[in-house]
Coordinates of C-alpha atoms in Angstrom, one line a residue:
X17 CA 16.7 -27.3 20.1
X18 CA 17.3 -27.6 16.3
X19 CA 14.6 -29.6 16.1
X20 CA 12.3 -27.1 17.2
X21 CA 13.4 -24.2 15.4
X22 CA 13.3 -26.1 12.5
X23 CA 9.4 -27.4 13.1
X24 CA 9.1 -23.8 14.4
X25 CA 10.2 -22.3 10.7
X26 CA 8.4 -24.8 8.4
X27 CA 5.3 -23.8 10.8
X28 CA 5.4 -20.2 10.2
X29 CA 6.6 -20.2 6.6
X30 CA 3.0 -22.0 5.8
X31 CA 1.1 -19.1 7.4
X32 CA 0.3 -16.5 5.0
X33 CA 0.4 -13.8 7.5
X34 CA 3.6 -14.6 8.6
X35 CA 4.9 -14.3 5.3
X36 CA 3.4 -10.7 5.0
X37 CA 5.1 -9.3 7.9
X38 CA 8.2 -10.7 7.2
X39 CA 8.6 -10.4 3.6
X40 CA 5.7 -8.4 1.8
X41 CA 5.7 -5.5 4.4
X42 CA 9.1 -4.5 3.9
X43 CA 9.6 -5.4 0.3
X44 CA 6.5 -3.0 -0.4
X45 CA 6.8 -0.3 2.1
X46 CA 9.4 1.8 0.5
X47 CA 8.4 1.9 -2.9
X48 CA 4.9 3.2 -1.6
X49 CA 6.1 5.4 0.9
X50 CA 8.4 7.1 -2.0
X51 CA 6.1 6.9 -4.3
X52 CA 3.2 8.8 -2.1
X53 CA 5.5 11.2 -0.5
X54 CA 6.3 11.8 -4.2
X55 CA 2.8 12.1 -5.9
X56 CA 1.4 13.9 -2.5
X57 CA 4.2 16.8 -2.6
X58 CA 4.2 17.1 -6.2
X59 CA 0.4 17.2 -7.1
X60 CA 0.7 19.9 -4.1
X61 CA 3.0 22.1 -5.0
X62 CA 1.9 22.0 -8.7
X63 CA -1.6 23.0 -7.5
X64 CA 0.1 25.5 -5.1
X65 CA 2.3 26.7 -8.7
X66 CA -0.9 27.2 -10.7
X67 CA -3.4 28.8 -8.2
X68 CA -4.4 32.8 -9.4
X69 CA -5.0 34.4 -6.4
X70 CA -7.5 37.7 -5.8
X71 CA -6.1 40.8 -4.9
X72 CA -7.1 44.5 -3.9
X73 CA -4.7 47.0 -3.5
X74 CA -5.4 50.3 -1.8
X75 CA -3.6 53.7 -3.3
X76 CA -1.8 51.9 -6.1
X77 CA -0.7 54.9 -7.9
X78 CA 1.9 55.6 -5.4
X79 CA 3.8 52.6 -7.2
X80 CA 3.0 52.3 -10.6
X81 CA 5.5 49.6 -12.0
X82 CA 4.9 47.7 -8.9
X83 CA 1.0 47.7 -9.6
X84 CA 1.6 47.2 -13.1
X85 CA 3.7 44.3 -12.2
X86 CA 1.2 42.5 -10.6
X87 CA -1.7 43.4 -12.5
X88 CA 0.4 41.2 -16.0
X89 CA 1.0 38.7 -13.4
X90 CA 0.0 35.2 -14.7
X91 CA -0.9 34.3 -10.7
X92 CA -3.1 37.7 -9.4
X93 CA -6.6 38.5 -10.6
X94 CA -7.1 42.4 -9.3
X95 CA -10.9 42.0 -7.6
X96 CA -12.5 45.3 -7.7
X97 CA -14.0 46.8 -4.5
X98 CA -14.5 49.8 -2.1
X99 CA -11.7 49.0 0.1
X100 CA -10.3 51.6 2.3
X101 CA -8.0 50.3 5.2
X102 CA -6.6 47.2 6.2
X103 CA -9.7 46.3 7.9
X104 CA -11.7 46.4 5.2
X105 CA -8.7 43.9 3.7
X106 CA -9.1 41.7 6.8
X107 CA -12.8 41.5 6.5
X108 CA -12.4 40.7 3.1
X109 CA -9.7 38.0 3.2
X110 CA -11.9 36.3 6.4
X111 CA -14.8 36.2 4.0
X112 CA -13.0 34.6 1.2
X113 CA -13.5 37.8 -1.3
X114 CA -10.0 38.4 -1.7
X115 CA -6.9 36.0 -1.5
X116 CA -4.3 38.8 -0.6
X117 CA -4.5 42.7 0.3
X118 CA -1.8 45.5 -0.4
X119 CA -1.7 48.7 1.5
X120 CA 0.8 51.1 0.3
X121 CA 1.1 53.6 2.8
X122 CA 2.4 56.7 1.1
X123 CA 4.3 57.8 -2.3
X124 CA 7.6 55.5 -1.8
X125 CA 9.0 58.1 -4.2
X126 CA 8.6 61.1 -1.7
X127 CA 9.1 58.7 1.5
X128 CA 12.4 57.9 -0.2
X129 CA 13.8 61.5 -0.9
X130 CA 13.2 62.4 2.8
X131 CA 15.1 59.4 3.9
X132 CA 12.6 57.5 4.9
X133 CA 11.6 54.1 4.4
X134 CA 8.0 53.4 2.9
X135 CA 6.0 50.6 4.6
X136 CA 3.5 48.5 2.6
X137 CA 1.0 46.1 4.6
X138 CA 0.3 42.5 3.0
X139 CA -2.7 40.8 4.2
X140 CA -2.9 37.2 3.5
X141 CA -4.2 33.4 5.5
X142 CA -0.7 32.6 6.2
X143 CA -1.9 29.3 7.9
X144 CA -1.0 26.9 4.7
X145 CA 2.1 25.9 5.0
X146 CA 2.6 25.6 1.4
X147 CA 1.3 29.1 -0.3
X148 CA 3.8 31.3 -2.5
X149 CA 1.6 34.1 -2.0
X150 CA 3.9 36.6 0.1
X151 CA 6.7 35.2 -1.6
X152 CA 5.6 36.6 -5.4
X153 CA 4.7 39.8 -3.7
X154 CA 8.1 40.0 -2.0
X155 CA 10.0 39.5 -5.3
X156 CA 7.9 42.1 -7.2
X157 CA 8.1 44.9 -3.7
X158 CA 12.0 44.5 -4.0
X159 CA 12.4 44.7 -7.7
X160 CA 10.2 47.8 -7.9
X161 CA 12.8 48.4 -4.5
X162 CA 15.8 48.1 -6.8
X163 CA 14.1 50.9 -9.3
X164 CA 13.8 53.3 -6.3
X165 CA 17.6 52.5 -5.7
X166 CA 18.3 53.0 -8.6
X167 CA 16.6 55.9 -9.0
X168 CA 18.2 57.9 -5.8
X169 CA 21.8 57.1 -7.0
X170 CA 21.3 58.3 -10.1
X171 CA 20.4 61.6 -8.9
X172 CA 23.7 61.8 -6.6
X173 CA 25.8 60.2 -9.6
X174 CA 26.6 57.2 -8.5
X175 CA 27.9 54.8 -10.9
X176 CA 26.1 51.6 -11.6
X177 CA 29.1 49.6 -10.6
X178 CA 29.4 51.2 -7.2
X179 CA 25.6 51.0 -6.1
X180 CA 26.4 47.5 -6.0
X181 CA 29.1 47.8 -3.6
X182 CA 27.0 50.2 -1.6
X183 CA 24.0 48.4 -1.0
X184 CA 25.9 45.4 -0.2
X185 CA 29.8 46.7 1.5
X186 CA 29.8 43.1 2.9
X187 CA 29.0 40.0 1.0
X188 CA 29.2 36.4 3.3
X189 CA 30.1 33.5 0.9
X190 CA 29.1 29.9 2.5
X191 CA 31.8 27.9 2.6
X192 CA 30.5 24.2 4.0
X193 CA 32.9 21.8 4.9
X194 CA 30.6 18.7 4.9
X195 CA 30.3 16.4 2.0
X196 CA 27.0 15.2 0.3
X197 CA 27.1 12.1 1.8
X198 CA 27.6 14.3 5.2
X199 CA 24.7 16.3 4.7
X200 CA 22.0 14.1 3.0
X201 CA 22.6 11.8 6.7
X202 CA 22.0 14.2 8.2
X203 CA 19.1 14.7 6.7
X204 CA 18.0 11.1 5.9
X205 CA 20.0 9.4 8.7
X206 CA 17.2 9.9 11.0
X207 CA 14.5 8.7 9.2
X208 CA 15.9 5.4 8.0
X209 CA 16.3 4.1 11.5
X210 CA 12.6 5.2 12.4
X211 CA 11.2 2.9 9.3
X212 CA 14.1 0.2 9.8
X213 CA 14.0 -0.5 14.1
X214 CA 10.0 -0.6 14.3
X215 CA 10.2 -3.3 10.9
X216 CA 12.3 -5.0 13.2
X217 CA 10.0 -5.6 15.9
X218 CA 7.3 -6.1 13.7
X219 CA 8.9 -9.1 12.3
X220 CA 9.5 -10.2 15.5
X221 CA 6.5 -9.5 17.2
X222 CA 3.3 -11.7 14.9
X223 CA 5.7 -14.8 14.9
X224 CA 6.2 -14.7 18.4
X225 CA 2.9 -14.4 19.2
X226 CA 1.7 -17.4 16.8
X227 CA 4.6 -19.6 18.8
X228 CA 3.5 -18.7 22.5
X229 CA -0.2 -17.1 22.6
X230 CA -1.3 -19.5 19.7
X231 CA 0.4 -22.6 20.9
X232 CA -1.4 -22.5 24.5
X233 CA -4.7 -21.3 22.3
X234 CA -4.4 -24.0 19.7
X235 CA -4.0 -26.5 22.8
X236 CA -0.5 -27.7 21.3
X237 CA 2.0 -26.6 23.8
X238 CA 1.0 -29.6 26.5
X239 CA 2.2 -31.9 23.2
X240 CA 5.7 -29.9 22.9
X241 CA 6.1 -30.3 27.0
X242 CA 5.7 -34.2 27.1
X243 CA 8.6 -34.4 23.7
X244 CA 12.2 -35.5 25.5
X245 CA 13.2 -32.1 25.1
X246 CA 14.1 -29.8 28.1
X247 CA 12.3 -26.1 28.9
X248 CA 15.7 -24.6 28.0
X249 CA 16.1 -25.9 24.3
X250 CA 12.4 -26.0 23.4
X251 CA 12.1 -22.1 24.5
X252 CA 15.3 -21.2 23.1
X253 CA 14.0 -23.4 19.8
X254 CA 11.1 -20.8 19.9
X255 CA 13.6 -17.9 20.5
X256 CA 16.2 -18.6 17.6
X257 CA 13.3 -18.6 15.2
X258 CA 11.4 -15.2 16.3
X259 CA 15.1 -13.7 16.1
X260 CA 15.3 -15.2 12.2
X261 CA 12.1 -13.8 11.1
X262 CA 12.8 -10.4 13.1
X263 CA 16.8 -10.8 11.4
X264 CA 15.3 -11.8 7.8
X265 CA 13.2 -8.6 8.0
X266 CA 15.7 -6.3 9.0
X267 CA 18.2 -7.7 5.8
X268 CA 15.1 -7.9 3.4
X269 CA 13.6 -4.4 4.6
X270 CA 18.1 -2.9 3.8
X271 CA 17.8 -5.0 0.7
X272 CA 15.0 -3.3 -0.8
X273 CA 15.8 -0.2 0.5
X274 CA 18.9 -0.3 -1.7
X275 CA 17.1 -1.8 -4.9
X276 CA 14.4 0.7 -5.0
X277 CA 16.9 3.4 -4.7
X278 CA 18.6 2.3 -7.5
X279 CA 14.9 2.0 -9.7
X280 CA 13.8 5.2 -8.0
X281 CA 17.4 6.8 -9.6
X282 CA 15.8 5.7 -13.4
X283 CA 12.0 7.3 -13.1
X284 CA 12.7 10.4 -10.6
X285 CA 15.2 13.5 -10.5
X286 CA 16.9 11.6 -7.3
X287 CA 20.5 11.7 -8.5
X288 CA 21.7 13.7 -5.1
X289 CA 20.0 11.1 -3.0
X290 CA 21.4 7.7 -5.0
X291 CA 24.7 9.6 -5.2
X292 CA 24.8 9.6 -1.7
X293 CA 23.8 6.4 -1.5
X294 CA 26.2 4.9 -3.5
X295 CA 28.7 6.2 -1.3
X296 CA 27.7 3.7 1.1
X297 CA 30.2 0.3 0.4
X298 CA 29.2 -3.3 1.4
X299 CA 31.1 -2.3 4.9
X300 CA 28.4 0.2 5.8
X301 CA 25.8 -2.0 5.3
X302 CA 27.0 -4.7 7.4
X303 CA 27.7 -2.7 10.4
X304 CA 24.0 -1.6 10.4
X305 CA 23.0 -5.2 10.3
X306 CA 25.9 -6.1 12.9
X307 CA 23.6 -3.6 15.5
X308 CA 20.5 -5.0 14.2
X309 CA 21.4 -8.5 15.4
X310 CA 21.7 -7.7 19.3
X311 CA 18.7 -5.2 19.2
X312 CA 16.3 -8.1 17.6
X313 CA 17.5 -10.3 20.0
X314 CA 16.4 -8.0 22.7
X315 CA 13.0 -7.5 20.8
X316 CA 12.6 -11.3 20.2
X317 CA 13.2 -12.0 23.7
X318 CA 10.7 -9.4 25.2
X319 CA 7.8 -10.5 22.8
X320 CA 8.4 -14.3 23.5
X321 CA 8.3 -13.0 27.2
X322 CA 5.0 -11.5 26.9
X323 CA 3.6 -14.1 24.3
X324 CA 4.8 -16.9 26.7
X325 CA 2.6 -14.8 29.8
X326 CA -0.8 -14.4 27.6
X327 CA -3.8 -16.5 27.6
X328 CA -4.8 -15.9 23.6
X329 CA -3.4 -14.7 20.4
X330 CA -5.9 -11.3 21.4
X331 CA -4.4 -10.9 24.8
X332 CA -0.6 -11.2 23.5
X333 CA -2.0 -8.5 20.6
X334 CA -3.2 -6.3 23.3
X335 CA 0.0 -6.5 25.3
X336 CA 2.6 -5.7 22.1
X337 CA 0.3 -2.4 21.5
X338 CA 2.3 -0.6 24.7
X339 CA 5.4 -2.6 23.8
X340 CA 5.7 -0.5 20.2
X341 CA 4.8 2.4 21.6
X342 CA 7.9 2.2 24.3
X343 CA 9.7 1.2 20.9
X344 CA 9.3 4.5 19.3
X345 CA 9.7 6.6 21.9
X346 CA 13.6 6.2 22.2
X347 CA 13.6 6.8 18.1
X348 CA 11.8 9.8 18.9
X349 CA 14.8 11.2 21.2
X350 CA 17.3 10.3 18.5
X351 CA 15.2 12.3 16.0
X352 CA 16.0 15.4 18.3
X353 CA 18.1 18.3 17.1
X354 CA 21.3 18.2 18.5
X355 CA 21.1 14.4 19.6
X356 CA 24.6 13.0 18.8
X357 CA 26.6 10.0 19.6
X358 CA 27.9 10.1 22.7
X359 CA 28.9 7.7 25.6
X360 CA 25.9 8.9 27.6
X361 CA 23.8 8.4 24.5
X362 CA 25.4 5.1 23.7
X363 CA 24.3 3.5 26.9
X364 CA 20.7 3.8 26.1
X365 CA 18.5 1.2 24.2
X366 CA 17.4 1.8 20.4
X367 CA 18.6 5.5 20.8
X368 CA 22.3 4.0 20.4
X369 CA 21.1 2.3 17.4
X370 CA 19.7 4.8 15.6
X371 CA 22.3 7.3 16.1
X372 CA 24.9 4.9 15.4
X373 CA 22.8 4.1 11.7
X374 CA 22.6 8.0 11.5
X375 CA 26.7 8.5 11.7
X376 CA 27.3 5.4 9.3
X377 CA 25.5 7.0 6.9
X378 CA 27.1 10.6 7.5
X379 CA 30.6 8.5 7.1
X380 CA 31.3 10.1 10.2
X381 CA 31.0 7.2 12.8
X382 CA 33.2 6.6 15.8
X383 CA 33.7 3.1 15.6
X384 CA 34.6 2.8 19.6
X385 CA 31.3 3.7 21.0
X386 CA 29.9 1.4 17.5
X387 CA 31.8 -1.3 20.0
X388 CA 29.9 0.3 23.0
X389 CA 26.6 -0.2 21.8
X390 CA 27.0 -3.7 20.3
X391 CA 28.5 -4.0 24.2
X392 CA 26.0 -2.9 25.7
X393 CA 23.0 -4.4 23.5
X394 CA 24.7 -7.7 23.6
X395 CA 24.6 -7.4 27.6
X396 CA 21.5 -6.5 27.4
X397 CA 19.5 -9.1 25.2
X398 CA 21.5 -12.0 27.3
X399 CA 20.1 -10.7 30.1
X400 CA 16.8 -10.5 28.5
X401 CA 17.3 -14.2 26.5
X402 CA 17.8 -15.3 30.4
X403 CA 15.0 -13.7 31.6
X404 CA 13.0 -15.3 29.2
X405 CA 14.2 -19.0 29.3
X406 CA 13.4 -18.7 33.2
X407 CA 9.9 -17.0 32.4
X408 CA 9.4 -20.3 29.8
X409 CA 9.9 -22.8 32.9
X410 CA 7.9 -21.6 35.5
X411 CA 4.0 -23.4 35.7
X412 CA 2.4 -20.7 36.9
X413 CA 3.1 -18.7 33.4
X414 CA 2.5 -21.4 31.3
X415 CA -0.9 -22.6 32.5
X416 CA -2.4 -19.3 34.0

């Protein structure tokens, strides 16, 4: 059995494409995915910053520091224009005259001293998610808001100090109990196991292929069959070296997720996030390597199952396309709000896993269903190891 996961690995090492999903993949996919998420959300909101939107306003002279406001303002450009109601507004805005449209209803100033609150209409596109248009106005409508106030107390003699305490008689102060750590896993822990579990199987998945599909393609698995070697060690020869290529990307993919956090920490405004990170100790780490090893056994065996069962390296390729998609769908439940770590949740496949990676980097695992879960996993890629050594010796598999 040594033997052949030895000739197996020296195999696999020479084929460059091997060496790309295992090593080049996960060395290189954090630092792009930071650095396009970076340059993407940056060069957008900049744009998004610097943008001058159009505007028309209809009876401005019912607010005069709020029109004068936003006619200084660095970001509007006041379009001129016969507009009379909001549907002259709408039309406008539809045909890309205008960017924004203000309809002040009535003197706020009158509205006001009959107790009466004075509605203003902004019409906008609100369908860009990223657009500071109503924002800007907002800020401006409640400053000229705050002179109105102002204003109204004045004339009743109301000191300065005490409109405070009027406009606000109860002020709620946010008091959160959880730790940076605590909330940046919240926030990240879900997203690390979607990049870390599918890496997993990918490194799995191309080896296994090359040491089932390809052997019965290339013509060379008659040649392993007649060696003095039984069925057993030859597929568990195979096995042991899918599951060190799926293992060596899973510490390799960790590894560089820790080094390019601490590059990313030099370049980018990241401290919060490496903070965080350095919370983590050597212990953390391992643990989430610790319920790699049973998951990528499972993943190894299915893919040698199905590589073993396929004709060509194309079939095999066609067959691991529904295989990655069943993969994701259980990280896809874990991504849900409210999905904690629970023994229902810790009986079910890949879910477990990346809940369990979620609450180690919180720092607020439960290390007895962590014990559940390798438990369970273990149980369950035994069972699956099994499954697949029987698959490996039946004729009818191997020489369909």
């Amino acid at each position: 059995m040594f033997e052949v996961f030895l000739k197996e690995l020296k195999e696999l090492l020479r084929d460059r494409k091997t060496l790309l999903f295992v090593v080049a993949l996960p060395v290189a996919i954090f630092p792009i995915i930071f650095a396009l998420m970076g340059f993407l959300m940056s060069k957008a909101a900049i744009e998004a910053e610097q943008k001058v939107h159009n505007y028309a306003i209809i009876n401005a002279d019912y607010a005069p520091e709020f029109r004068d406001k936003l006619f200084f303002h660095k970001n509007f450009k006041q379009v001129e224009g016969n507009f009379k109601s909001v549907e002259d507004l709408k039309t406008a805005v539809q045909n890309e005259v205008i960017d924004v449209g203000i309809v002040i209803s009535d003197n706020a100033r009158t509205t006001i001293a009959n107790g009466k609150s004075n509605e203003w209409q902004i019409v906008f596109n609100d369908s860009s998610s990223l657009s500071f248009i109503f924002a800007r106005i907002k800020e401006m409508a409640e400053e000229f808001s705050q002179t109105l106030q102002s204003e109204q107390f004045n004339k009743f003699g109301i000191a300065t100090e005490q409109q405070e305490a009027l406009l606000n008689p109860v002020v709620l102060e946010k008091v959160d109990t959880a730790d940076l750590r605590e909330n940046l896993g919240e926030k990240l822990g879900a997203l690390i196991p979607y990049l870390l579990i599918p890496l997993v199987l990918a490194g799995a998945s191309y080896p296994a292929i090359d040491l089932g599909a390809g052997e019965k393609e290339r013509g060379t698995l008659e040649t392993l069959l007649l060696t003095p070697i039984s069925r057993t060690e030859l597929v568990l020869g195979k096995f042991f070296t899918v599951l060190f290529t799926s293992l060596a990307t899973a510490l390799i993919t960790v590894a560089s997720m820790g080094i390019w956090m601490k590059m990313a920490g030099n370049f980018f405004e990241v401290e919060k996030i490496t903070d965080a990170f350095s919370m983590l100790d050597f212990a953390d780490f391992a643990l989430i390597l610790l319920l790699l090893i049973p998951l990528a056994c499972v993943f190894s065996s299915l893919v040698l199952s199905i590589s073993i069962y396929a004709r060509s390296f194309k079939e095999a390729q066609n067959y691991m396309g529904p295989l990655s998609m069943l993969a994701f769908l259980p990280l896809i439940v874990a991504m849900m709000p409210n999905m904690e770590l629970t023994m229902s949740t810790a009986m079910v496949p890949i879910t477990n896993v990346a809940l369990a990676i979620k609450e180690i980097l919180k720092g607020t695992v439960d290390y007895s269903y962590v014990g559940m879960i390798f438990l369970a996993t273990v149980v369950l890629a035994g069972a699956l190891m099994a499954a697949c050594v029987h698959w490996f010796k039946k004729e009818e598999v191997l020489f369909r």
